[in-house]
PDB file of C-alpha atoms and ligand atoms in Angstrom:
ATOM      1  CA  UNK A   1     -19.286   2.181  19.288  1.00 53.00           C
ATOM      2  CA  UNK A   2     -20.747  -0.380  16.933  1.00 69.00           C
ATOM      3  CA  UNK A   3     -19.347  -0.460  13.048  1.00 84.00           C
ATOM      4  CA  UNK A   4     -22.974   0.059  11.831  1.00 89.00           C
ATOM      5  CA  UNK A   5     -23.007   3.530  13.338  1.00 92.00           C
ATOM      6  CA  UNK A   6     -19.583   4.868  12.289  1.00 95.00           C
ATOM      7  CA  UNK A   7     -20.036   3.093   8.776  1.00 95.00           C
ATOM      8  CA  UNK A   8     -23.718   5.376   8.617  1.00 94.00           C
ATOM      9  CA  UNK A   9     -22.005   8.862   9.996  1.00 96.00           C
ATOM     10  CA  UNK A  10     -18.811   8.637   7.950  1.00 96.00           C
ATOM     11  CA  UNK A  11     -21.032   7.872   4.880  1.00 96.00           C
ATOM     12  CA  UNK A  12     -22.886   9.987   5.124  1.00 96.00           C
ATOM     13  CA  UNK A  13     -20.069  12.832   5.250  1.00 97.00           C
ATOM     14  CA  UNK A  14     -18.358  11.601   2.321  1.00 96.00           C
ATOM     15  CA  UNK A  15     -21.682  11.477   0.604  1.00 97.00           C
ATOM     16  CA  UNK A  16     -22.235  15.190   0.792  1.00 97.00           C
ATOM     17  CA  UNK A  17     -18.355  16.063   0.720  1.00 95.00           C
ATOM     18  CA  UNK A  18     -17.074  14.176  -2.084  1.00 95.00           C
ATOM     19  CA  UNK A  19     -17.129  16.912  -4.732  1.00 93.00           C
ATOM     20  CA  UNK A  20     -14.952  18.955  -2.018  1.00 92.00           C
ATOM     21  CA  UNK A  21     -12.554  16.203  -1.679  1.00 92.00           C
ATOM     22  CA  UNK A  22     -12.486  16.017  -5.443  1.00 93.00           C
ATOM     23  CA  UNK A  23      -8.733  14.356  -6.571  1.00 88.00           C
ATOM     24  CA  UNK A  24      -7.434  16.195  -3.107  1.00 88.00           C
ATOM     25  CA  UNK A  25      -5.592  13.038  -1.707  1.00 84.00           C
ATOM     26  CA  UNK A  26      -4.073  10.796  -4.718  1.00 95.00           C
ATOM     27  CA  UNK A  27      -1.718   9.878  -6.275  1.00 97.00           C
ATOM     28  CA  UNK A  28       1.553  10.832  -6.746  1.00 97.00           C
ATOM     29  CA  UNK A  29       0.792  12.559  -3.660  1.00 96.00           C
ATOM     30  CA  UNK A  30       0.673   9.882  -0.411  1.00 97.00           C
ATOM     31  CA  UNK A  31      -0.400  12.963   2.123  1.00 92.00           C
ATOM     32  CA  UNK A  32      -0.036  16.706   2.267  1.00 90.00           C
ATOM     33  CA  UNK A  33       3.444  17.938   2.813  1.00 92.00           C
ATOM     34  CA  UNK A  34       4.441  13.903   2.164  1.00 96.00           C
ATOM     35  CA  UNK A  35       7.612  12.988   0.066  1.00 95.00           C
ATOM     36  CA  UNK A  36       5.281  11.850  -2.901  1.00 97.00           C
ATOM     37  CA  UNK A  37       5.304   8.564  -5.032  1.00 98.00           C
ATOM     38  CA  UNK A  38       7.728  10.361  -7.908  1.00 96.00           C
ATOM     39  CA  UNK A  39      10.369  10.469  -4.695  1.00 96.00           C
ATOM     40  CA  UNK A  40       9.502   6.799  -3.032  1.00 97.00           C
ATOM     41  CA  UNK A  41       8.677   4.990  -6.242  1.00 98.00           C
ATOM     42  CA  UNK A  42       6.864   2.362  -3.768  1.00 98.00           C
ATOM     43  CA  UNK A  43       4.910   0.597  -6.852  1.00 98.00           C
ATOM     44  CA  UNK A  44       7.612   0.431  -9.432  1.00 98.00           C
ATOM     45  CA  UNK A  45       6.630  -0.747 -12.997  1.00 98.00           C
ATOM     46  CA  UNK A  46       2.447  -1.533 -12.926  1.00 98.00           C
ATOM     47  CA  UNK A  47       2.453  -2.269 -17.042  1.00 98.00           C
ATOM     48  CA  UNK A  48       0.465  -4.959 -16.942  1.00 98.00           C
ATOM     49  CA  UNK A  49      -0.794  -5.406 -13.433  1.00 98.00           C
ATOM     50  CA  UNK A  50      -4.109  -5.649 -11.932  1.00 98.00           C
ATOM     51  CA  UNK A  51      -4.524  -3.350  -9.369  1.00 98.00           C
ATOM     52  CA  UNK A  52      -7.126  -2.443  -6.807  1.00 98.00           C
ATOM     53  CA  UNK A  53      -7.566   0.890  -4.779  1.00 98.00           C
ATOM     54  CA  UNK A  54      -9.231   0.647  -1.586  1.00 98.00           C
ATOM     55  CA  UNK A  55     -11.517   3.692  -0.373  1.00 98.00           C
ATOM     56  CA  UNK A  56     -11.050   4.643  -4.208  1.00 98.00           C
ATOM     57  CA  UNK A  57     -12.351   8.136  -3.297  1.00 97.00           C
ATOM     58  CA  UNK A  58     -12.611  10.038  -6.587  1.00 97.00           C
ATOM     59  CA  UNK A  59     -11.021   7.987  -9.211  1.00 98.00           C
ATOM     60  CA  UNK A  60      -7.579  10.059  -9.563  1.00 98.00           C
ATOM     61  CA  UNK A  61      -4.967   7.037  -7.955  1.00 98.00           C
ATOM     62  CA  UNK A  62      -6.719   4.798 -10.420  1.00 98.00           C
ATOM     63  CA  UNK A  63      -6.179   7.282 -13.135  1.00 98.00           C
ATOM     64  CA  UNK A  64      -2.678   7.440 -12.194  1.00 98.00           C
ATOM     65  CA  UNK A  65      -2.138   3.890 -12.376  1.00 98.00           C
ATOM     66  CA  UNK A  66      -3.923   3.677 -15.901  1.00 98.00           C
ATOM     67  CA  UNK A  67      -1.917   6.637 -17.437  1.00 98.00           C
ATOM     68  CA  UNK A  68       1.152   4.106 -16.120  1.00 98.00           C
ATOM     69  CA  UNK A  69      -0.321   1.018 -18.206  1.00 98.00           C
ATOM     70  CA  UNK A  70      -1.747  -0.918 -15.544  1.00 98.00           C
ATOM     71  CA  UNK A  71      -4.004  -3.983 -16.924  1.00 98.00           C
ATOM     72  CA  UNK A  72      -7.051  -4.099 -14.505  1.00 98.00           C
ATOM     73  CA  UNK A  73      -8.325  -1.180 -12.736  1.00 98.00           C
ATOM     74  CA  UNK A  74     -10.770  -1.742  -9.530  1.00 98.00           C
ATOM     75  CA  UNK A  75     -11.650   0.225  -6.978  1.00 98.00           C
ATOM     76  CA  UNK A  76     -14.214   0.037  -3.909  1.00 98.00           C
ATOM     77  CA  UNK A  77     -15.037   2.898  -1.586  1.00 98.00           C
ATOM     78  CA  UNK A  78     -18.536   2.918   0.523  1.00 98.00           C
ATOM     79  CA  UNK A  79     -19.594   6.530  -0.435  1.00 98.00           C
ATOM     80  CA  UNK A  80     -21.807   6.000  -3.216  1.00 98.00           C
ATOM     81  CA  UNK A  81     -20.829   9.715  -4.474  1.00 98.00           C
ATOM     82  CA  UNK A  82     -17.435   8.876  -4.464  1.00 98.00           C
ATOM     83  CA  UNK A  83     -17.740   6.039  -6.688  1.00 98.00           C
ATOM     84  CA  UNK A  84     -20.354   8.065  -9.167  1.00 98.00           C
ATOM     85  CA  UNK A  85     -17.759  10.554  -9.412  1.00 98.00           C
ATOM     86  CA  UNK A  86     -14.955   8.268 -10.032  1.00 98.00           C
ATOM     87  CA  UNK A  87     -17.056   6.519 -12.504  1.00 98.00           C
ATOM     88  CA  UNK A  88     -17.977   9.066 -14.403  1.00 98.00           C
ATOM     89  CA  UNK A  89     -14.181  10.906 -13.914  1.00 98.00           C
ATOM     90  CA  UNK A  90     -12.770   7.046 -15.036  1.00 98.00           C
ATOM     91  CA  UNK A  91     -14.530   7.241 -18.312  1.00 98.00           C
ATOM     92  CA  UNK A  92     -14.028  10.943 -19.228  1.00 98.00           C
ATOM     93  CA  UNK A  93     -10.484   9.907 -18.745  1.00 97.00           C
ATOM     94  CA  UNK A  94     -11.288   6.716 -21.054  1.00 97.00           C
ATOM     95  CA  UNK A  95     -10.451   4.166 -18.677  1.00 97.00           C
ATOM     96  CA  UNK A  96     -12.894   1.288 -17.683  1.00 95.00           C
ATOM     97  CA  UNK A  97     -12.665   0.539 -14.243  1.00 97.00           C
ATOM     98  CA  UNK A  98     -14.842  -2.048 -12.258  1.00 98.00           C
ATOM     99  CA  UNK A  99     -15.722  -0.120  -9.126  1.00 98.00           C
ATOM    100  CA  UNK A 100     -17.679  -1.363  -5.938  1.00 98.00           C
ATOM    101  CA  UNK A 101     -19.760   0.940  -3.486  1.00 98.00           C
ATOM    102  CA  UNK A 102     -18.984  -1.176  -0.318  1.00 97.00           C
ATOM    103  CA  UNK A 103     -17.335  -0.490   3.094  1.00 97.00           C
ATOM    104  CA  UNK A 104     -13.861  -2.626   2.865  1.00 97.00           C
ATOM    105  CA  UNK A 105     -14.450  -4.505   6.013  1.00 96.00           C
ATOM    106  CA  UNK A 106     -17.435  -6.894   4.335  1.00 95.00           C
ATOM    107  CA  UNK A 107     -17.253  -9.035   1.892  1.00 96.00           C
ATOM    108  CA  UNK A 108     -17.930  -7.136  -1.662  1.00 96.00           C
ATOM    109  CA  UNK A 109     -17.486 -10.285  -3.886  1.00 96.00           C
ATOM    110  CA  UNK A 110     -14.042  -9.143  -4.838  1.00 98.00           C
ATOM    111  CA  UNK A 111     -11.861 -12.059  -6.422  1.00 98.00           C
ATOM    112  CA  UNK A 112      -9.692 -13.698  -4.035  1.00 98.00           C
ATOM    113  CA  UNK A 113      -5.426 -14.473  -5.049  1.00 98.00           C
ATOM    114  CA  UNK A 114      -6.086 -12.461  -8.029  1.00 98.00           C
ATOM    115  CA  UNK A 115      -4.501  -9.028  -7.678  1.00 98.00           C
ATOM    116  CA  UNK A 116      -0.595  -7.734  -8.108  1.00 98.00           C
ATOM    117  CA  UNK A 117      -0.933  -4.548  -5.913  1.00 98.00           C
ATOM    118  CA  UNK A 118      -3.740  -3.389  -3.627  1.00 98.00           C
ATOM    119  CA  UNK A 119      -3.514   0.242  -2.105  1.00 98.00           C
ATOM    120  CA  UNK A 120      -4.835   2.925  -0.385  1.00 98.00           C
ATOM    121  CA  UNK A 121      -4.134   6.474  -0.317  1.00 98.00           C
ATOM    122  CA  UNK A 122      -5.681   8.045   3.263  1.00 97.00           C
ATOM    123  CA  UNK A 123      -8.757   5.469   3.487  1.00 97.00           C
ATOM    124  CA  UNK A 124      -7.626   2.687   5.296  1.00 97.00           C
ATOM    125  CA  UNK A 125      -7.589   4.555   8.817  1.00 97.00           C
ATOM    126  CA  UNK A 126     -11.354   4.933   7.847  1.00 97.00           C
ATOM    127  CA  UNK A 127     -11.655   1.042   8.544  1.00 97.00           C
ATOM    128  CA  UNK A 128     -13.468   0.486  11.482  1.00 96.00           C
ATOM    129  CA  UNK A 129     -12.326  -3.059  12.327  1.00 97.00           C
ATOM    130  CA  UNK A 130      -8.400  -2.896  10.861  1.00 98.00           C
ATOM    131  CA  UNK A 131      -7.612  -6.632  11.242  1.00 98.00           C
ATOM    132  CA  UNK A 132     -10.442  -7.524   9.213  1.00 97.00           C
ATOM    133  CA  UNK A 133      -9.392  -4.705   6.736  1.00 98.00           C
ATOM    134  CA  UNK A 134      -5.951  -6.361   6.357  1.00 98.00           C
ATOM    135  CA  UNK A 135      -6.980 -10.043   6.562  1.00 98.00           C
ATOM    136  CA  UNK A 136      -9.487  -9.062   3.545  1.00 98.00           C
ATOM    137  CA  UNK A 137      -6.594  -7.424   1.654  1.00 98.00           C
ATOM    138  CA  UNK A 138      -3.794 -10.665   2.282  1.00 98.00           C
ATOM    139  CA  UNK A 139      -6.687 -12.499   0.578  1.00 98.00           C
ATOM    140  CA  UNK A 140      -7.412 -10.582  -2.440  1.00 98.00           C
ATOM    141  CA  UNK A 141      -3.862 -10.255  -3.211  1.00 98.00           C
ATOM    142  CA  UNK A 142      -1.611 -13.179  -5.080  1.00 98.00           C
ATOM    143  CA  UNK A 143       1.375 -14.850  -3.164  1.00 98.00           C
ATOM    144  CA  UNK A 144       4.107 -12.388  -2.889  1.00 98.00           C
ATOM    145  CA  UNK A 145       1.570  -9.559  -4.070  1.00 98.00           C
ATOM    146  CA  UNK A 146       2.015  -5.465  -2.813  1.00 98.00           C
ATOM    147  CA  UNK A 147       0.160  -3.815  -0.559  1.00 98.00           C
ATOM    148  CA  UNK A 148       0.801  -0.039  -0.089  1.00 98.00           C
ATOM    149  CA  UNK A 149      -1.367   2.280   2.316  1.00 98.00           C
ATOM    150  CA  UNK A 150      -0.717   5.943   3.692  1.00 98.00           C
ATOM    151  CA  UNK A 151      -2.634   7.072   6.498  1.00 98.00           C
ATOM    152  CA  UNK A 152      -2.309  10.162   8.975  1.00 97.00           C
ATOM    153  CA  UNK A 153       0.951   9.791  11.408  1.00 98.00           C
ATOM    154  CA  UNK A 154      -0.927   9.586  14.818  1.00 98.00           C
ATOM    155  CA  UNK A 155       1.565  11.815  16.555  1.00 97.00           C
ATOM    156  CA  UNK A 156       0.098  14.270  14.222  1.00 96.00           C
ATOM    157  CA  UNK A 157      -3.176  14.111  16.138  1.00 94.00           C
ATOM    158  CA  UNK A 158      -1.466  14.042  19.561  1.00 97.00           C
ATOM    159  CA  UNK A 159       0.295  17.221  19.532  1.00 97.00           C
ATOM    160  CA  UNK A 160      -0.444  21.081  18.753  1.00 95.00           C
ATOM    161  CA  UNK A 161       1.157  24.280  18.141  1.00 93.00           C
ATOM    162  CA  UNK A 162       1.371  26.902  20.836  1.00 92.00           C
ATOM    163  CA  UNK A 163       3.722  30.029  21.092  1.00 86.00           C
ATOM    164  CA  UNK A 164       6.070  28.238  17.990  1.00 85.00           C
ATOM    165  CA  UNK A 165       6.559  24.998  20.421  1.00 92.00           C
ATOM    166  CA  UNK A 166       5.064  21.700  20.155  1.00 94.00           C
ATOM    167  CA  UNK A 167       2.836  20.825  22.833  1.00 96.00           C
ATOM    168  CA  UNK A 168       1.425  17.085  23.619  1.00 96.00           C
ATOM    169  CA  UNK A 169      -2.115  17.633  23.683  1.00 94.00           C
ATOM    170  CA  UNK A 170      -3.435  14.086  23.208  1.00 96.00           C
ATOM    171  CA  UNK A 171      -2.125  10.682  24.284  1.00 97.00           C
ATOM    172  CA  UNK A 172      -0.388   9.095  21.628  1.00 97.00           C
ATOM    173  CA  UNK A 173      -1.778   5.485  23.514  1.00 98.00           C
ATOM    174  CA  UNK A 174      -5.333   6.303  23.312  1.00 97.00           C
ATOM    175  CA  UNK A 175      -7.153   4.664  20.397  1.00 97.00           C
ATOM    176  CA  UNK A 176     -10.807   5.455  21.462  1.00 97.00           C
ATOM    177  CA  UNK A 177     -13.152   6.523  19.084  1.00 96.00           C
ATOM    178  CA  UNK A 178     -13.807  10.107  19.041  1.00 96.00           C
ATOM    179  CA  UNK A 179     -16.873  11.964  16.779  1.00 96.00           C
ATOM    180  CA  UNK A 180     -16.203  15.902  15.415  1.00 95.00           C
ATOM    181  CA  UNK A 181     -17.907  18.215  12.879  1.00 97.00           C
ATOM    182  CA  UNK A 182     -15.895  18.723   9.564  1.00 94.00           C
ATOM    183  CA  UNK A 183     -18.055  21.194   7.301  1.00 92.00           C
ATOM    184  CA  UNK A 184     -21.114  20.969   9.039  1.00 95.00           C
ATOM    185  CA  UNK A 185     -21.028  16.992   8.697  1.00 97.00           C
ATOM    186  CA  UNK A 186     -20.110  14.813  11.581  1.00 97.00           C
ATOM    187  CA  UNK A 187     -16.836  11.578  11.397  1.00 97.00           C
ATOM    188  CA  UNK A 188     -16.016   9.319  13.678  1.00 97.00           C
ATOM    189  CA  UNK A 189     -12.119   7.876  13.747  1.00 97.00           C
ATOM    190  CA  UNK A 190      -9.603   6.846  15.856  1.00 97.00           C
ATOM    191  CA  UNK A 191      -6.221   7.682  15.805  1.00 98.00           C
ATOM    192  CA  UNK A 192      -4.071   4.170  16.029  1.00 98.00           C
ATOM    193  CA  UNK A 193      -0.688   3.442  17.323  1.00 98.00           C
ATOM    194  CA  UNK A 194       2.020   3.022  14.533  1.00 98.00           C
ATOM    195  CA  UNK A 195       2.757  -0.541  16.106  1.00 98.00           C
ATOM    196  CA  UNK A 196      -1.451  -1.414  15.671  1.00 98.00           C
ATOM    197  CA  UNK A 197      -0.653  -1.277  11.739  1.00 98.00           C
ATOM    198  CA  UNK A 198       2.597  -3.107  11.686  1.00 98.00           C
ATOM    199  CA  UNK A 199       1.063  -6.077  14.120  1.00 98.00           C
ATOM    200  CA  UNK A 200      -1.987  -6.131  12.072  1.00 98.00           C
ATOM    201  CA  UNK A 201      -0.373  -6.708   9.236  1.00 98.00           C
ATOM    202  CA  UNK A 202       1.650  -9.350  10.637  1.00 98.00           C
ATOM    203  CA  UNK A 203      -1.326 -11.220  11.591  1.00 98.00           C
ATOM    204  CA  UNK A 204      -2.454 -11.157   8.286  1.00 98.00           C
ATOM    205  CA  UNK A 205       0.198 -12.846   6.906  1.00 98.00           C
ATOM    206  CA  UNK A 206       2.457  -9.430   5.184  1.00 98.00           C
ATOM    207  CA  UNK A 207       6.072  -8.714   5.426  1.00 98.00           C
ATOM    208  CA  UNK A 208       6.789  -5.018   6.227  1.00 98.00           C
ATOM    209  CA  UNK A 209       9.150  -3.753   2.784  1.00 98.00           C
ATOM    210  CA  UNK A 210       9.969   0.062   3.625  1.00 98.00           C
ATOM    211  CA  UNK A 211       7.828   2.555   5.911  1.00 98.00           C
ATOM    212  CA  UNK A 212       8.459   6.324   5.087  1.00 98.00           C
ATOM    213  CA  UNK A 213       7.287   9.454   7.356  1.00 97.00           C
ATOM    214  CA  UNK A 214       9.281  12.042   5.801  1.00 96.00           C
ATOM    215  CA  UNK A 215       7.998  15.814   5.381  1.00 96.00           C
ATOM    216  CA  UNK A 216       8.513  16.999   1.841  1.00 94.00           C
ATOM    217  CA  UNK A 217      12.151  18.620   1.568  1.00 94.00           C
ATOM    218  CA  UNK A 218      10.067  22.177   0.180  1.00 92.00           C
ATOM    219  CA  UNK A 219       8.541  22.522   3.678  1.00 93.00           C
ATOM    220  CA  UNK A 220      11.977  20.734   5.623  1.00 94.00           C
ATOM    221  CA  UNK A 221      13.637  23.984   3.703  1.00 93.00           C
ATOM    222  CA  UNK A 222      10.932  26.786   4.035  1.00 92.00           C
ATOM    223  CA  UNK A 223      12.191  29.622   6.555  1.00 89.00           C
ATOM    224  CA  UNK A 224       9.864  32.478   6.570  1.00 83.00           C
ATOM    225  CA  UNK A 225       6.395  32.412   7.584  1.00 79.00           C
ATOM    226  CA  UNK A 226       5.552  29.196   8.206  1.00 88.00           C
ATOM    227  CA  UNK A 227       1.983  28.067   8.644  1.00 90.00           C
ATOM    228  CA  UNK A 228       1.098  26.276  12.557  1.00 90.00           C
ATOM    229  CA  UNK A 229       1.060  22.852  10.113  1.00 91.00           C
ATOM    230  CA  UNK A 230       4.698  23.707   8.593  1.00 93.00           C
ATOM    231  CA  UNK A 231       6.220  24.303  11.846  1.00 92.00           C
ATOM    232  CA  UNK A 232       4.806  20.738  12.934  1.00 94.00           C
ATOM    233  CA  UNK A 233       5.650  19.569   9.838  1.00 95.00           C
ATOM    234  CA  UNK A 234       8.871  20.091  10.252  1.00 94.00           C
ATOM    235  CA  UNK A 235       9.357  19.033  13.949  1.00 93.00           C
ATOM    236  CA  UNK A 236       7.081  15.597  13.217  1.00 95.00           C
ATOM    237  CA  UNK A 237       5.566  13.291  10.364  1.00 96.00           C
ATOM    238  CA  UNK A 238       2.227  14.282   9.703  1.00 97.00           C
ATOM    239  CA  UNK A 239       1.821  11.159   7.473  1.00 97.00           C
ATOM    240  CA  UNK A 240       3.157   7.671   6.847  1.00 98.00           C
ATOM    241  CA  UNK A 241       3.219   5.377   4.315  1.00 98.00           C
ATOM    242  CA  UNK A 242       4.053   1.559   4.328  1.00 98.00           C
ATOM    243  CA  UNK A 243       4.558  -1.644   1.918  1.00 98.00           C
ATOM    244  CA  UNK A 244       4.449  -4.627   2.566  1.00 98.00           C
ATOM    245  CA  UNK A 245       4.674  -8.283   0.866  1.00 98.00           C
ATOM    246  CA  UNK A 246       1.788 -11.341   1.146  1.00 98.00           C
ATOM    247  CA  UNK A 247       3.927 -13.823   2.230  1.00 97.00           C
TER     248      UNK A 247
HETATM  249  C1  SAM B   1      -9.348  10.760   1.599  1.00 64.50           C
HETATM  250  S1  SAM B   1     -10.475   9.802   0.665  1.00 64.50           S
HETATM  251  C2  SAM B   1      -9.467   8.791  -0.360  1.00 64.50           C
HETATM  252  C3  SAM B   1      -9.056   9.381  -1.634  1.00 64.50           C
HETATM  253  C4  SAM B   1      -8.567   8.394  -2.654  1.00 64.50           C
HETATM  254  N1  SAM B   1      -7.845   7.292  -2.053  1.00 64.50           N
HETATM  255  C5  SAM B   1      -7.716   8.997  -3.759  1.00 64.50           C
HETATM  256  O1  SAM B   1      -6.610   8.485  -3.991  1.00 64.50           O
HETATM  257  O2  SAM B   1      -8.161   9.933  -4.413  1.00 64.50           O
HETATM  258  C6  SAM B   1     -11.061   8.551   1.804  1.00 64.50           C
HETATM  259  C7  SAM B   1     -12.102   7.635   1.179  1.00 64.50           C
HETATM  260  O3  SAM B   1     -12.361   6.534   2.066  1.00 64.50           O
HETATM  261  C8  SAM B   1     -13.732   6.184   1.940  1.00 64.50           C
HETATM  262  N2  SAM B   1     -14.121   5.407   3.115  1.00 64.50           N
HETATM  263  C9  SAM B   1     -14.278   5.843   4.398  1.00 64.50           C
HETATM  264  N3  SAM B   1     -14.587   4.800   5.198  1.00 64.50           N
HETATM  265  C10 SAM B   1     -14.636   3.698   4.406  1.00 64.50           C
HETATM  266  C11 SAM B   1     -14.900   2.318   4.645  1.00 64.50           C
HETATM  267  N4  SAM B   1     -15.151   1.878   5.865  1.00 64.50           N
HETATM  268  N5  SAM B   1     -14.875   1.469   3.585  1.00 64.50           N
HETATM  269  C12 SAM B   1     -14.610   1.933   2.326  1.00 64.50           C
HETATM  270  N6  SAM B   1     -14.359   3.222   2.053  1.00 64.50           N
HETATM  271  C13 SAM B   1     -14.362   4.092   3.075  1.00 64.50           C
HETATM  272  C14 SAM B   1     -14.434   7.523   1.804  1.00 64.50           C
HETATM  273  O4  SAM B   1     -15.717   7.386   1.230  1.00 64.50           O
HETATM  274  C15 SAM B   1     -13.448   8.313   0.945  1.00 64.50           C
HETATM  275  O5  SAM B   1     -13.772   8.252  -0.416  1.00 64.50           O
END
């Protein structure tokens, strides 16, 4: 499927979903039922820093970076209603924030060596050509600068819940691109082997730091009626997060 096509669809959906989505996936939180930044402490002390938050979404990680003192706040994400609504959330918050409406495989005039951290909170499985996605990343960063990302596990897409027992309903190899309706509005992903990440990022020139999958210890504990998503939760990371270095 060419990018064109999946950049228009998914677009599109975040275009008339974004108020939905509204501060839904950010920081401290790194996915849902997800040990959370307060636990990980991934970014450490940002006083100071200049940070950039890829597929930005509505505003709240950079918020959370500004209430910790960061220096430079950017952010790019291709829905333009994502970025109107973390503009205008950035200011009522009284942070200035340069933000770009782009998709974060194409060249967005971003500076290059410049930044101390770039992350992204459950956008970077949006990108529809990964390497590029990472080799763009490795540049904007300085020597030895952070990049964190957390994404959907992909053995959360393979398998369901039946009858309380996990079932393998998808192959965990396959990294086709699939289309489905979410509210009405259609998205196109593909669900990519753990090993797809770590290799791109290789190629890109990043050391690997610490990967987490870890289910929150409130849902590890829960007992009694458990939702179909606890009980995987429990048996199987929904999410992961990773950091890693520019070399
Ligand atoms: C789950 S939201 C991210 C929320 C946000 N990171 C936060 O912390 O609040 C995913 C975001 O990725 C953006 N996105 C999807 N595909 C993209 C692409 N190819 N390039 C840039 N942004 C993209 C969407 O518009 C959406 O805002």
């Amino acid at each position: 499927m060419a990018n064109k096509s999946i950049h228009d669809t998914n677009k599109n959906y975040w275009d008339n979903t974004a108020d939905e989505w509204f501060g839904v996936t950010a920081l401290p939180t790194y996915g849902v039922q997800f040990i959370t930044e307060d636990e990980l402490n991934l970014f450490g002390d940002v006083s100071g820093k200049k940070l950039l938050d890829i597929g930005c979404g509505s505003g709240h990680s950079l918020k959370y970076h500004g209430d910790h003192k960061a220096a430079e706040l950017w952010g790019l994400d291709m829905s333009t209603k994502q970025i109107e609504n973390a503009d205008k959330y950035l200011k009522e918050c009284g942070y200035s924030a340069k933000l770009i409406n782009a998709p974060m495989e194409v060249d967005a005039g971003i500076p290059l060596d410049y930044f101390d951290y770039v992350y992204s909170i459950y956008a970077v499985g949006w990108a529809t050509d990964l390497q590029c996605t990472f080799d763009r990343i490795a540049s904007y960063l300085k020597k030895d600068g952070v990049f964190i990302f957390s994404w959907k596990h992909p053995l959360h897409h393979c398998v369901i819940v039946e009858d309380d027992k996990l079932i393998f309903d998808k192959s965990y190899f396959d990294e086709s691109w699939f289309t489905y309706l979410n509210d009405g509005f259609a998205i196109t992903l593909c669900n990519r082997k753990i090993p797809t990440y770590i290799n791109a990022l290789a190629k890109a020139g990043f050391v690997v730091e610490y990967m987490a999958e870890e289910t929150d210890k409130e849902t590890m504990l829960a007992t009694s009626d458990l939702s179909e998503r606890s009980k995987k939760a429990k048996m199987l990371p929904l999410s992961f997060v990773i950091k890693a270095r520019k070399l």
